[in-house]
Amino acid sequence: PTRVVASRLGYEIAPEVTWRPIERGTWTEGEPLPMSFAQERLWFLDQLGSNDLIHHIPVSLDLSGRLDIPALHRTFAEVVRRHSVLRTRFVFTDQGPVQIVNPDSGFALRIVDLQGLPPARREVETVRLKVEETERRFDLTRGPLMRALVLRIAPAEHTLVIVLHHIVSDGWSLGVLVEEVGALYPAFLEGRPSPLPELPVQYADYAIWQRGWLQGEALEAEIAWWRERLEGVAPLELPTDRPRPLARTFQGAGRALRLSRELTGDLKALSRRAGTTPFMTLLAAMDVLLSRLAGQDDIAVGTPIAGRVRQEIEGLIGCFLNSLTLRTDVSGNPSFLALLGRVRETTLGAYLHQHVPFEKLLEELRPERDLSRTPLFQVFLNMTNASDSEIRMPGLELRGGGGTGAAPSNFDLTLYARDEGEQLFFGLNYNISLFDEARAAELLRQLEAVLAQAVSGPEDPIGSYSLATADALALLPDPRAVLGDEWRGAVHDLFRQRAAMHPAKTAVVGPEEAWSYGELEEVSGRIAACLQAQGVEKGDRVAVYAHRAPSLVTAVLGVLETGGAFVMLDPAYPPHRLRDIVKLAGVRALVRLEATGAPPAELMAAGLPEIVLPAGGPAAVLAALPAGEPERIELGPDDLAYVAFTSGSTGVPKGILGSHGGLSHFLPWMCERFGLSGRDRFSLLSGLSHDPLQRDIFTALYLGATICVPAPDDIAPARLAAWMAR
């Protein structure tokens, strides 16, 4: 089916894999047999003590009507007899980990009668027993790995709980189970024999077959394709509500959202227009959202695929499910239609190379392992339709039995999407160690907003899409009403206007020196001219390595005069942190204060062109810099003014890009809100690498006020109040 879809969508199809049939083996029950790759990984995780709940597959059904317990027991016993994987245990032998099929199923249907309890207690006990049954640990070495519990609530009211371990089942298998129960129960209820034909092969035959063909040239060709496409894939660094734990946790919770009929119809129409499936369109919208939230252009999302690559195994219960990594390049601000083309190419390519089990791919690619997150991808997308099979049992009305405890979270985020025909239903499972419920709910609303913008403006660049939901917009004031439409100019241009009005007024005063507005303007102009002579251009990032000092202000203004963006380097930071900031920001040059001392060797190893500002005040700096006027660069509100780095407490530090528009708009609001004027004096106390430093510097220069720089000793808590009073 994948090849048919690919052909119809115009995808260039790779040569078809040559399969050999899966045949019934000559093995006997009780002898050691190889595991499939998926089973081997699940066994290994079990040995490590990995969280069991993520490998439990629970189903809960409420049954109203006459339930025949003997017929139900015979039904499940027959299912277990037919599917030898449900009679399998997993042990370690001299041959390594193996599976052994038990000749006798030993299946027992557990019955708990709650009819004698008061109604309120009965309800509480029902929930408790469902959760207990779902969370009860499986013993892979002994089995059984499927169990069923019937809770008798009343003569005509029962709850059925079925739990399977993932090592013997998957989502498709539940459909097989449903179909077989639906066929067997009515037959046994009427005393008829099983109407189901014997299975042509068993899961162990598949495991032997998989081990046989997935080797040599066939394996290497598939691995080579994936290696080329997954080389260098980086973790997705989404904003979280709490620091990421050192090791993965699995407790999850969920939020849901249903799209309107109108939006669902528009999405399907857009998919037809673009030659994509609704899954691809949803994936493209997720890529947009994840890219914007993480600030990354390289987005990897996982998705399940049934793994039923041969007709012989379509009717088997077992663990065939495979995971694919769909990596999309979101760079270049493409239109949504153009992004859909990229997603289409990525998705169909992955489908055509789905044959390598995810476990084998990890073994071959050996990605850098991190105990705090899953390898290759941390977000999972699972899309189904509403035509899933339902159990039909004579004389009984069946309905979903509700939750069976907290939903485990195998990934940071898992989006379940279900096509219900006229509407799309979304269920978001999130890891509660990372995210709050409010953030999960907002993520769903933001995805809805991206989808709405995609259908209304598919030719628009994705960078123009807003993540502000209707609820957020209701809370936020209209920026134009607050700020106005007028572009006031970049902060260094506003400073020059003040310098022209009051050149002799004191701009910055420190323990041993003072700078007037005129001196500040002249020195910053010379710094800019020197940087431009060294090749600094508009948009380049220039590092400023300085302690608190009046000449720090001059250095920052000089960088802005070039049209570049400043990146503050705090001398108190560890050398490796400074080195990483310079590398991540793509710094082109360095301005440093001589009085700060020589930068660490890790920073100097970058070999950046530098300007050194000597101590001694304006006269000393002017004497050290050649005379010259900088080229005046015209800047707009969207041009880059600075890069400020996060603390990195939840991962790798990230550079936040600050625009001139945000900085300039902030100044008049700040002054009006706090009643500030040019008569005020401002202290330079903020952390050197954090954005409040810009408030301290530019608010004063915008007003024509004076900045006061304390001596290092004056910042001590015992002396700070006295210094501020002086």
XYZ file of C-alpha atoms in Angstrom:
726
model
C 0.000 0.000 0.000
C 2.838 2.430 0.730
C 4.248 1.918 -2.752
C 0.827 2.558 -4.308
C 0.396 5.801 -2.350
C 3.940 6.862 -3.197
C 3.361 6.180 -6.889
C 0.102 8.110 -6.965
C 1.740 11.086 -5.266
C 4.526 11.115 -7.845
C 7.301 9.892 -5.563
C 10.308 8.293 -7.211
C 10.088 4.719 -5.969
C 13.213 2.861 -4.955
C 13.758 -0.718 -6.156
C 11.386 -3.040 -4.328
C 12.829 -5.105 -1.529
C 13.040 -8.775 -2.455
C 11.171 -10.685 0.213
C 11.130 -14.392 0.769
C 7.908 -15.823 2.211
C 7.478 -16.362 5.932
C 6.943 -20.075 6.380
C 5.912 -22.293 9.276
C 9.117 -23.548 10.853
C 10.043 -26.968 12.085
C 10.620 -25.749 15.619
C 8.758 -27.310 18.489
C 7.182 -25.788 21.538
C 9.517 -25.719 24.512
C 12.760 -25.238 22.566
C 14.770 -21.964 22.661
C 13.980 -19.680 19.710
C 15.405 -16.314 18.664
C 13.590 -13.161 19.642
C 12.654 -10.507 17.108
C 14.695 -7.304 17.304
C 11.791 -5.493 18.971
C 11.361 -8.237 21.551
C 15.065 -8.271 22.312
C 15.064 -4.533 23.066
C 11.972 -4.810 25.280
C 13.563 -7.752 27.124
C 16.745 -5.738 27.611
C 14.795 -2.768 29.000
C 13.006 -5.125 31.378
C 16.381 -6.386 32.617
C 17.431 -2.790 33.283
C 14.340 -2.266 35.413
C 12.823 0.249 32.986
C 9.399 1.586 33.920
C 7.001 -1.299 33.291
C 3.870 0.743 32.663
C 5.093 2.113 29.342
C 5.172 -1.500 28.093
C 1.684 -2.398 29.353
C -1.209 -2.333 26.869
C -4.471 -2.125 28.863
C -8.060 -2.322 27.611
C -11.077 -1.708 29.858
C -14.684 -2.402 28.815
C -17.950 -2.023 30.697
C -20.425 -4.796 29.776
C -24.175 -4.407 30.264
C -26.371 -7.490 29.814
C -26.034 -11.206 30.337
C -22.379 -12.252 30.367
C -21.578 -15.957 29.972
C -18.365 -16.377 31.971
C -17.555 -19.935 30.747
C -17.949 -18.853 27.108
C -15.748 -15.815 27.744
C -13.076 -17.957 29.436
C -13.125 -20.453 26.547
C -12.842 -17.531 24.102
C -9.674 -16.152 25.638
C -8.209 -19.615 26.110
C -8.715 -20.298 22.403
C -7.078 -16.994 21.448
C -4.075 -17.933 23.591
C -3.965 -21.402 22.025
C -4.086 -19.988 18.492
C -1.366 -17.373 19.067
C 1.683 -19.063 20.528
C 3.253 -15.692 21.332
C 0.714 -15.387 24.164
C 2.149 -18.600 25.640
C 5.726 -17.391 25.347
C 8.249 -16.602 28.053
C 11.627 -14.916 27.704
C 14.772 -16.195 29.365
C 18.542 -15.887 29.191
C 20.455 -19.042 28.225
C 23.908 -20.005 26.977
C 22.654 -18.881 23.550
C 21.774 -15.460 24.931
C 18.229 -14.114 25.356
C 15.655 -16.418 23.746
C 11.910 -16.985 23.654
C 10.338 -20.301 24.627
C 6.762 -21.224 23.725
C 4.973 -23.095 26.497
C 2.871 -26.054 25.241
C 0.127 -25.333 27.787
C -1.293 -21.854 28.012
C -2.330 -22.093 31.648
C -4.719 -19.213 30.946
C -6.999 -18.283 33.826
C -9.804 -15.733 33.701
C -9.789 -13.952 37.057
C -13.217 -13.133 38.514
C -13.802 -10.659 41.364
C -17.350 -10.300 42.704
C -18.120 -6.822 44.074
C -21.908 -7.202 44.329
C -21.894 -7.397 48.106
C -20.315 -3.971 48.590
C -22.268 -0.733 49.127
C -22.611 1.264 45.855
C -20.085 3.981 46.800
C -17.511 1.438 47.998
C -18.175 -0.695 44.910
C -17.310 2.218 42.619
C -14.091 2.997 44.496
C -13.078 -0.670 44.537
C -13.736 -1.007 40.804
C -11.361 1.846 40.029
C -8.745 0.495 42.438
C -8.802 -2.990 40.981
C -8.611 -1.689 37.394
C -5.539 0.379 38.225
C -3.985 -2.454 40.216
C -4.484 -4.927 37.355
C -3.069 -2.485 34.808
C 0.023 -1.701 36.857
C 0.769 -5.210 38.136
C 4.215 -6.216 36.887
C 4.626 -8.963 34.297
C 7.281 -11.621 34.829
C 8.771 -12.179 31.368
C 10.600 -15.307 32.484
C 7.442 -17.111 33.601
C 4.434 -15.494 31.909
C 1.614 -15.364 31.123
C 1.965 -12.063 29.266
C -1.745 -11.547 28.714
C -4.210 -11.511 31.575
C -7.922 -10.767 31.853
C -9.987 -9.702 34.846
C -13.791 -9.620 35.152
C -15.300 -7.425 37.870
C -18.905 -8.415 38.621
C -20.662 -5.181 39.619
C -24.243 -6.487 39.399
C -25.950 -9.495 37.777
C -26.072 -7.661 34.421
C -23.130 -5.262 34.917
C -19.490 -6.288 34.495
C -16.177 -4.640 33.787
C -13.610 -6.491 31.681
C -9.931 -5.518 31.990
C -7.402 -7.002 29.543
C -3.683 -6.257 29.898
C -0.935 -7.408 27.532
C 2.799 -6.795 27.621
C 4.156 -4.966 24.607
C 6.702 -7.761 24.025
C 3.799 -9.924 22.755
C 1.445 -7.293 21.359
C 0.951 -3.908 19.725
C -1.882 -1.658 18.589
C -2.666 -3.713 15.468
C -2.737 -6.836 17.628
C -5.565 -5.354 19.667
C -7.590 -5.200 16.456
C -6.823 -8.872 15.810
C -7.832 -9.714 19.384
C -11.087 -7.793 19.011
C -11.987 -9.584 15.772
C -11.239 -13.028 17.168
C -13.151 -12.452 20.410
C -16.054 -11.136 18.330
C -16.042 -14.370 16.286
C -15.316 -16.884 19.047
C -17.633 -15.735 21.870
C -20.898 -16.079 19.895
C -19.813 -19.516 18.631
C -18.954 -20.812 22.104
C -22.079 -19.205 23.526
C -24.114 -21.374 21.133
C -21.980 -24.477 21.673
C -20.444 -24.327 18.186
C -16.752 -24.990 17.461
C -14.337 -22.226 16.588
C -15.161 -20.672 13.186
C -11.592 -19.372 12.736
C -9.092 -21.130 10.444
C -5.730 -22.145 11.850
C -2.997 -19.565 11.465
C -0.493 -20.201 8.657
C 2.505 -19.032 10.715
C 3.323 -18.031 14.283
C 5.211 -15.044 15.680
C 8.316 -17.167 16.258
C 8.346 -17.907 12.503
C 8.419 -14.161 11.879
C 11.287 -13.657 14.354
C 13.335 -16.396 12.630
C 12.503 -14.928 9.209
C 13.427 -11.395 10.293
C 16.782 -12.523 11.642
C 17.407 -14.390 8.414
C 16.810 -11.680 5.817
C 17.860 -8.552 7.745
C 21.587 -9.001 7.328
C 24.329 -8.547 4.754
C 23.672 -6.324 1.722
C 19.952 -5.978 2.398
C 20.602 -4.590 5.867
C 23.498 -2.371 4.811
C 21.468 -0.746 2.022
C 18.675 0.155 4.424
C 21.053 1.339 7.147
C 22.971 3.492 4.640
C 19.764 5.288 3.654
C 18.898 6.073 7.272
C 22.467 6.988 8.192
C 22.522 9.643 5.465
C 19.246 11.165 6.634
C 19.767 11.026 10.394
C 23.404 12.076 10.574
C 23.837 14.854 13.139
C 20.218 14.974 14.296
C 20.098 17.095 17.458
C 17.762 16.821 20.472
C 14.678 19.003 20.390
C 15.096 21.651 23.094
C 11.512 22.650 23.866
C 10.821 25.154 26.649
C 9.823 23.220 29.752
C 8.205 24.181 33.041
C 10.848 22.356 35.075
C 14.478 21.387 34.522
C 14.887 18.103 32.691
C 15.683 15.285 35.171
C 19.040 13.557 34.832
C 17.245 10.324 33.923
C 13.969 9.847 32.075
C 10.740 9.668 33.977
C 7.574 8.158 32.570
C 4.593 9.557 34.458
C 2.261 11.301 32.069
C -1.049 13.094 31.812
C -3.250 14.144 28.929
C -5.213 16.993 27.378
C -7.619 16.826 24.447
C -8.947 19.105 21.715
C -11.335 18.533 18.810
C -11.046 20.642 15.660
C -14.157 22.210 14.196
C -15.841 20.595 11.193
C -14.949 23.620 9.086
C -11.237 23.538 9.932
C -11.108 19.743 9.507
C -12.674 20.049 6.046
C -10.283 22.846 5.068
C -7.286 20.761 6.167
C -8.387 17.814 4.054
C -8.950 20.123 1.087
C -5.457 21.593 1.513
C -4.031 18.060 1.653
C -5.716 17.151 -1.622
C -4.447 20.349 -3.227
C -0.864 19.714 -2.079
C -0.901 16.009 -2.929
C -0.355 14.998 0.683
C -2.215 12.956 3.258
C -3.836 14.602 6.317
C -1.062 12.988 8.390
C 1.579 14.827 6.365
C -0.271 18.122 6.702
C -0.557 17.656 10.458
C 3.138 16.755 10.676
C 4.076 19.926 8.761
C 2.030 22.028 11.199
C 3.722 20.279 14.134
C 7.116 20.991 12.572
C 6.223 24.691 12.384
C 5.114 24.781 16.019
C 8.072 22.792 17.355
C 10.541 24.830 15.305
C 9.205 28.116 16.644
C 9.081 26.908 20.252
C 12.543 25.348 20.211
C 14.233 27.897 17.947
C 15.523 25.053 15.751
C 15.240 24.490 11.994
C 16.021 20.762 12.130
C 13.001 18.937 13.524
C 12.797 15.172 14.125
C 9.437 13.620 15.034
C 8.774 9.931 15.620
C 5.786 8.059 14.275
C 4.629 4.428 14.482
C 4.194 2.115 11.522
C 2.446 -1.248 11.720
C 5.440 -3.262 10.485
C 3.173 -5.894 8.873
C 5.392 -6.200 5.810
C 4.030 -9.610 4.709
C 0.481 -10.835 4.239
C 1.231 -13.957 6.278
C 1.484 -11.939 9.500
C -1.464 -9.568 9.123
C -3.650 -11.774 11.324
C -1.054 -12.432 14.026
C -0.915 -11.067 17.539
C 2.619 -9.967 18.345
C 5.034 -7.062 18.554
C 5.497 -5.926 14.939
C 5.189 -2.177 15.525
C 8.114 -0.123 14.275
C 9.018 3.530 14.852
C 10.175 5.852 12.079
C 12.101 9.092 12.503
C 10.715 11.834 10.256
C 13.328 14.587 10.022
C 12.294 17.834 8.360
C 14.356 20.863 7.360
C 12.274 23.921 8.281
C 14.983 26.480 7.403
C 14.683 29.335 4.924
C 11.205 30.479 6.042
C 9.370 28.532 3.296
C 5.685 28.842 2.572
C 3.515 26.189 4.172
C 2.949 24.631 0.741
C 6.696 24.422 0.186
C 7.134 22.864 3.640
C 4.446 20.317 2.765
C 6.583 19.297 -0.198
C 9.528 18.685 2.097
C 7.402 16.700 4.563
C 5.913 14.640 1.738
C 9.369 13.717 0.476
C 10.602 12.861 3.967
C 7.570 10.791 4.921
C 7.348 8.703 1.766
C 11.073 8.050 1.846
C 10.785 6.794 5.416
C 7.818 4.570 4.515
C 9.768 2.972 1.679
C 12.666 2.230 4.066
C 10.608 1.094 7.055
C 12.078 -2.409 7.071
C 14.842 -1.783 9.599
C 13.509 -2.162 13.159
C 14.095 0.919 15.278
C 16.098 -1.197 17.701
C 18.430 -2.373 14.934
C 18.784 1.190 13.653
C 19.930 2.392 17.075
C 22.385 -0.490 17.257
C 23.874 0.421 13.872
C 23.798 4.249 14.052
C 24.876 4.449 17.706
C 23.535 7.978 18.366
C 24.904 9.802 21.391
C 22.908 8.456 24.315
C 21.370 10.672 26.958
C 19.638 9.092 29.948
C 17.301 12.101 30.169
C 15.635 11.654 26.772
C 14.825 9.153 24.030
C 17.318 8.842 21.164
C 16.690 10.442 17.728
C 13.331 12.039 18.640
C 11.511 13.244 21.742
C 8.099 14.041 20.225
C 5.826 11.328 18.795
C 2.881 11.640 16.379
C 0.365 8.805 16.105
C -2.590 9.266 13.733
C -5.432 6.761 13.390
C -8.963 6.763 12.025
C -12.275 6.067 13.720
C -12.923 2.828 11.828
C -11.105 0.742 14.432
C -12.727 -2.628 15.127
C -15.160 -2.944 18.001
C -16.004 -6.067 19.998
C -19.567 -7.202 19.381
C -20.875 -9.807 21.815
C -24.462 -11.137 21.679
C -26.688 -9.976 24.526
C -24.174 -7.369 25.677
C -23.828 -3.641 25.278
C -20.147 -2.608 25.373
C -18.634 0.778 26.106
C -15.187 2.031 27.039
C -14.423 1.408 30.682
C -12.588 4.669 31.280
C -9.116 5.211 32.610
C -6.940 2.541 34.155
C -4.592 4.874 36.005
C -2.138 7.585 35.024
C -1.091 7.304 31.381
C 2.639 6.655 31.131
C 4.636 8.988 28.890
C 7.355 7.328 26.828
C 8.326 10.646 25.206
C 8.369 14.313 26.137
C 5.172 14.761 24.114
C 2.949 12.347 22.188
C 0.169 13.672 19.971
C -2.580 11.165 19.218
C -4.703 12.300 16.273
C -7.881 10.485 15.271
C -9.810 11.189 12.088
C -13.462 10.908 13.060
C -14.693 11.768 9.577
C -16.016 15.298 9.946
C -13.652 16.242 12.762
C -10.101 15.614 13.882
C -9.611 14.696 17.532
C -6.293 15.434 19.271
C -5.086 13.863 22.501
C -1.785 15.192 23.861
C 0.091 12.971 26.314
C 2.800 14.926 28.134
C 5.518 14.089 30.645
C 4.549 15.760 33.914
C 8.181 15.963 35.021
C 8.676 18.520 32.238
C 5.352 20.187 31.489
C 2.398 21.633 33.377
C -1.186 21.008 32.323
C -1.614 24.654 31.311
C 1.311 24.451 28.896
C -0.028 21.231 27.359
C -3.417 22.845 26.825
C -1.780 25.891 25.245
C 0.321 23.682 22.952
C -2.863 22.146 21.562
C -4.412 25.570 21.028
C -1.231 26.797 19.335
C -1.275 23.789 17.014
C -4.875 24.603 16.171
C -3.856 28.213 15.438
C -1.035 27.086 13.122
C -3.411 24.770 11.259
C -5.951 27.583 10.847
C -3.282 29.885 9.409
C -2.030 27.111 7.131
C -5.420 26.680 5.468
C -6.068 30.419 5.205
C -2.588 31.317 3.935
C -0.740 28.254 2.601
C 1.410 30.455 0.333
C 2.479 32.661 3.257
C 5.925 32.098 4.800
C 5.671 30.045 7.960
C 7.638 32.713 9.855
C 4.616 35.001 9.529
C 2.355 32.559 11.400
C 1.508 33.696 14.913
C 1.561 31.382 17.905
C -0.648 33.755 19.893
C -3.928 31.929 20.473
C -7.292 33.624 20.849
C -7.059 33.331 24.644
C -3.587 34.872 24.637
C -4.682 37.718 22.371
C -7.559 38.454 24.734
C -5.061 38.918 27.576
C -2.520 40.951 25.618
C -3.084 44.622 24.834
C -2.915 45.758 21.225
C 0.771 46.650 20.752
C -0.132 49.544 18.467
C -2.437 51.026 21.069
C 0.367 50.922 23.628
C 3.388 51.671 21.478
C 2.025 53.403 18.422
C 3.075 52.686 14.866
C 5.955 55.122 14.776
C 9.501 53.732 14.518
C 11.505 55.971 16.841
C 14.886 54.772 15.663
C 17.582 52.514 17.102
C 18.729 53.161 20.668
C 22.165 54.434 19.612
C 20.487 56.909 17.244
C 18.288 58.115 20.103
C 21.451 58.468 22.205
C 23.128 60.598 19.530
C 20.150 62.947 19.574
C 20.637 63.495 23.323
C 24.382 63.945 22.863
C 23.747 66.662 20.284
C 21.404 68.471 22.679
C 23.597 68.202 25.819
C 27.177 67.297 24.857
C 28.682 68.501 28.143
C 26.255 66.733 30.461
C 27.654 63.788 32.420
C 26.564 60.508 30.836
C 28.488 57.957 32.906
C 30.353 58.358 36.175
C 32.508 55.762 37.894
C 34.743 55.641 40.960
C 37.669 57.260 39.114
C 36.338 58.706 35.853
C 33.405 60.488 34.271
C 32.250 60.693 30.635
C 30.150 63.404 29.067
C 27.581 62.712 26.354
C 29.877 64.307 23.789
C 32.860 62.176 24.806
C 30.730 59.045 24.828
C 29.544 59.774 21.285
C 33.030 60.519 19.957
C 34.623 57.384 21.443
C 31.769 55.073 20.382
C 32.080 56.451 16.849
C 35.794 55.649 16.761
C 35.159 52.116 18.084
C 32.584 51.606 15.326
C 34.982 52.869 12.653
C 37.698 50.482 13.873
C 35.309 47.534 13.852
C 34.116 48.359 10.357
C 37.750 48.547 9.238
C 38.140 45.010 10.598
C 35.236 43.827 8.437
C 32.292 44.036 10.825
C 29.062 44.550 8.878
C 25.379 44.990 9.552
C 23.974 42.006 11.436
C 27.360 40.677 12.613
C 27.741 39.695 16.267
C 30.511 41.402 18.267
C 31.468 40.248 21.768
C 32.098 42.730 24.592
C 34.375 41.379 27.348
C 34.176 43.833 30.237
C 33.544 44.358 33.931
C 31.297 47.120 35.271
C 32.991 50.319 34.099
C 32.053 53.510 32.228
C 33.900 52.335 29.108
C 31.607 49.290 28.990
C 28.841 51.662 27.853
C 31.107 53.038 25.137
C 31.914 49.557 23.868
C 28.232 48.596 23.570
C 27.369 51.820 21.719
C 30.329 51.318 19.395
C 29.101 47.857 18.377
C 25.588 49.166 17.697
C 27.008 51.999 15.554
C 28.323 49.380 13.105
C 24.829 47.951 12.586
C 25.997 44.837 14.435
C 24.688 43.160 17.577
C 26.536 42.998 20.887
C 27.093 39.814 22.884
C 28.110 40.419 26.502
C 30.819 38.174 27.971
C 30.880 38.240 31.761
C 34.459 37.688 33.031
C 32.984 35.821 36.007
C 31.755 33.029 33.727
C 33.813 29.820 33.351
C 36.131 29.859 30.325
C 34.302 27.002 28.607
C 31.018 28.896 28.901
C 32.549 31.987 27.258
C 34.002 29.808 24.507
C 30.615 28.191 23.851
C 28.825 31.554 23.729
C 31.288 32.889 21.152
C 30.864 29.752 19.062
C 27.074 29.555 19.291
C 26.587 33.264 18.562
C 28.949 33.252 15.590
C 30.941 36.203 16.974
C 33.036 38.094 14.361
C 35.084 40.459 16.574
C 35.860 41.314 20.199
C 35.903 44.600 22.152
C 37.454 44.335 25.599
C 38.527 46.572 28.443
C 42.193 46.439 29.337
C 41.357 46.939 33.017
C 39.236 43.753 32.978
C 42.369 41.691 32.439
C 43.347 39.268 29.707
C 40.559 36.945 28.590
C 41.036 33.210 29.230
C 43.008 31.196 26.694
C 39.845 29.347 25.591
C 38.401 32.659 24.416
C 41.574 33.974 22.788
C 41.958 30.686 20.892
C 39.094 31.806 18.661
C 41.530 34.256 17.022
C 38.979 37.078 16.781
C 40.070 40.567 15.673
C 39.896 42.764 18.760
C 39.856 46.320 20.019
C 41.347 46.971 23.475
C 40.094 50.004 25.398
C 42.682 51.258 27.928
C 41.882 52.476 31.427
C 42.116 56.174 32.267
C 38.910 57.701 31.019
C 37.937 59.401 27.737
C 41.328 61.017 27.081
C 43.195 57.702 27.336
C 40.750 55.887 25.087
C 40.730 58.651 22.476
C 44.517 58.609 22.423
C 44.533 54.849 21.806
C 42.021 54.826 18.930
C 42.666 56.295 15.480
C 40.455 59.166 14.449
C 37.683 58.249 12.043
C 33.980 58.445 11.381
C 31.949 55.254 11.060
C 29.721 54.531 8.106
C 26.176 55.263 9.234
C 24.029 52.132 8.866
C 20.279 52.445 8.407
C 18.449 50.069 10.711
C 14.828 49.039 11.106
C 12.860 47.661 14.048
C 13.422 44.035 13.001
C 17.222 44.325 12.792
C 19.282 42.526 15.413
C 20.526 44.576 18.391
C 21.879 41.973 20.830
C 22.180 38.287 21.668
C 21.531 37.370 25.318
C 22.166 33.806 26.466
C 19.979 31.802 28.823
C 21.413 30.205 31.936
C 21.425 26.742 30.407
C 19.944 25.209 33.561
C 17.627 22.998 31.449
C 20.129 22.086 28.732
C 22.501 23.820 26.359
C 22.404 27.657 26.737
C 20.467 29.344 23.951
C 21.076 32.727 22.413
C 17.979 34.920 22.476
C 17.898 37.332 19.544
C 16.812 40.833 20.580
C 15.597 43.287 17.945
C 16.005 47.054 17.850
C 12.238 47.479 17.737
C 11.669 45.730 21.050
C 14.469 47.671 22.714
C 13.388 51.087 21.413
C 9.714 50.520 22.172
C 10.581 49.513 25.723
C 12.249 52.821 26.615
C 9.301 55.283 26.470
C 7.055 52.757 28.219
C 9.635 52.321 30.989
C 9.992 56.070 31.468
C 6.258 56.720 31.502
C 5.425 53.766 33.730
C 7.932 54.747 36.445
C 7.899 58.526 36.017
C 11.571 58.800 34.991
C 13.312 61.914 33.649
C 16.712 63.255 32.675
C 17.226 64.458 36.260
C 17.343 60.874 37.545
C 20.478 58.862 38.153
C 20.653 55.168 37.205
C 22.784 52.470 38.807
C 24.631 49.878 36.720
C 23.968 46.862 38.944
C 22.440 44.214 36.676
C 24.220 41.026 35.694
C 26.466 41.723 32.747
C 25.141 38.899 30.571
C 21.443 39.404 31.292
C 19.034 41.698 29.502
C 18.214 44.012 32.481
C 21.651 45.496 31.767
C 20.117 47.075 28.656
C 17.442 48.709 30.791
C 20.116 50.188 33.047
C 22.129 51.602 30.149
C 19.656 52.664 27.479
C 16.869 54.112 29.634
C 19.346 56.621 31.045
C 20.853 57.489 27.651
C 17.377 57.848 26.105
C 16.439 60.384 28.788
C 19.773 62.210 28.842
C 20.272 61.072 32.456
C 23.415 59.893 34.253
C 24.543 56.290 34.790
C 26.433 55.618 38.032
C 28.868 52.691 38.076
C 29.800 51.304 41.515
C 33.221 50.100 42.502
C 33.362 46.309 42.995
C 33.501 46.710 46.777
C 30.389 48.898 46.804
C 28.225 46.070 45.430
C 28.677 44.121 48.654
C 25.327 43.968 50.508
C 26.711 45.764 53.532
C 27.830 48.789 51.463
C 25.354 48.940 48.590
C 22.692 51.054 50.342
C 25.278 53.647 51.396
C 26.660 53.863 47.867
C 23.190 54.353 46.395
C 22.503 57.102 48.918
C 25.725 58.907 47.940
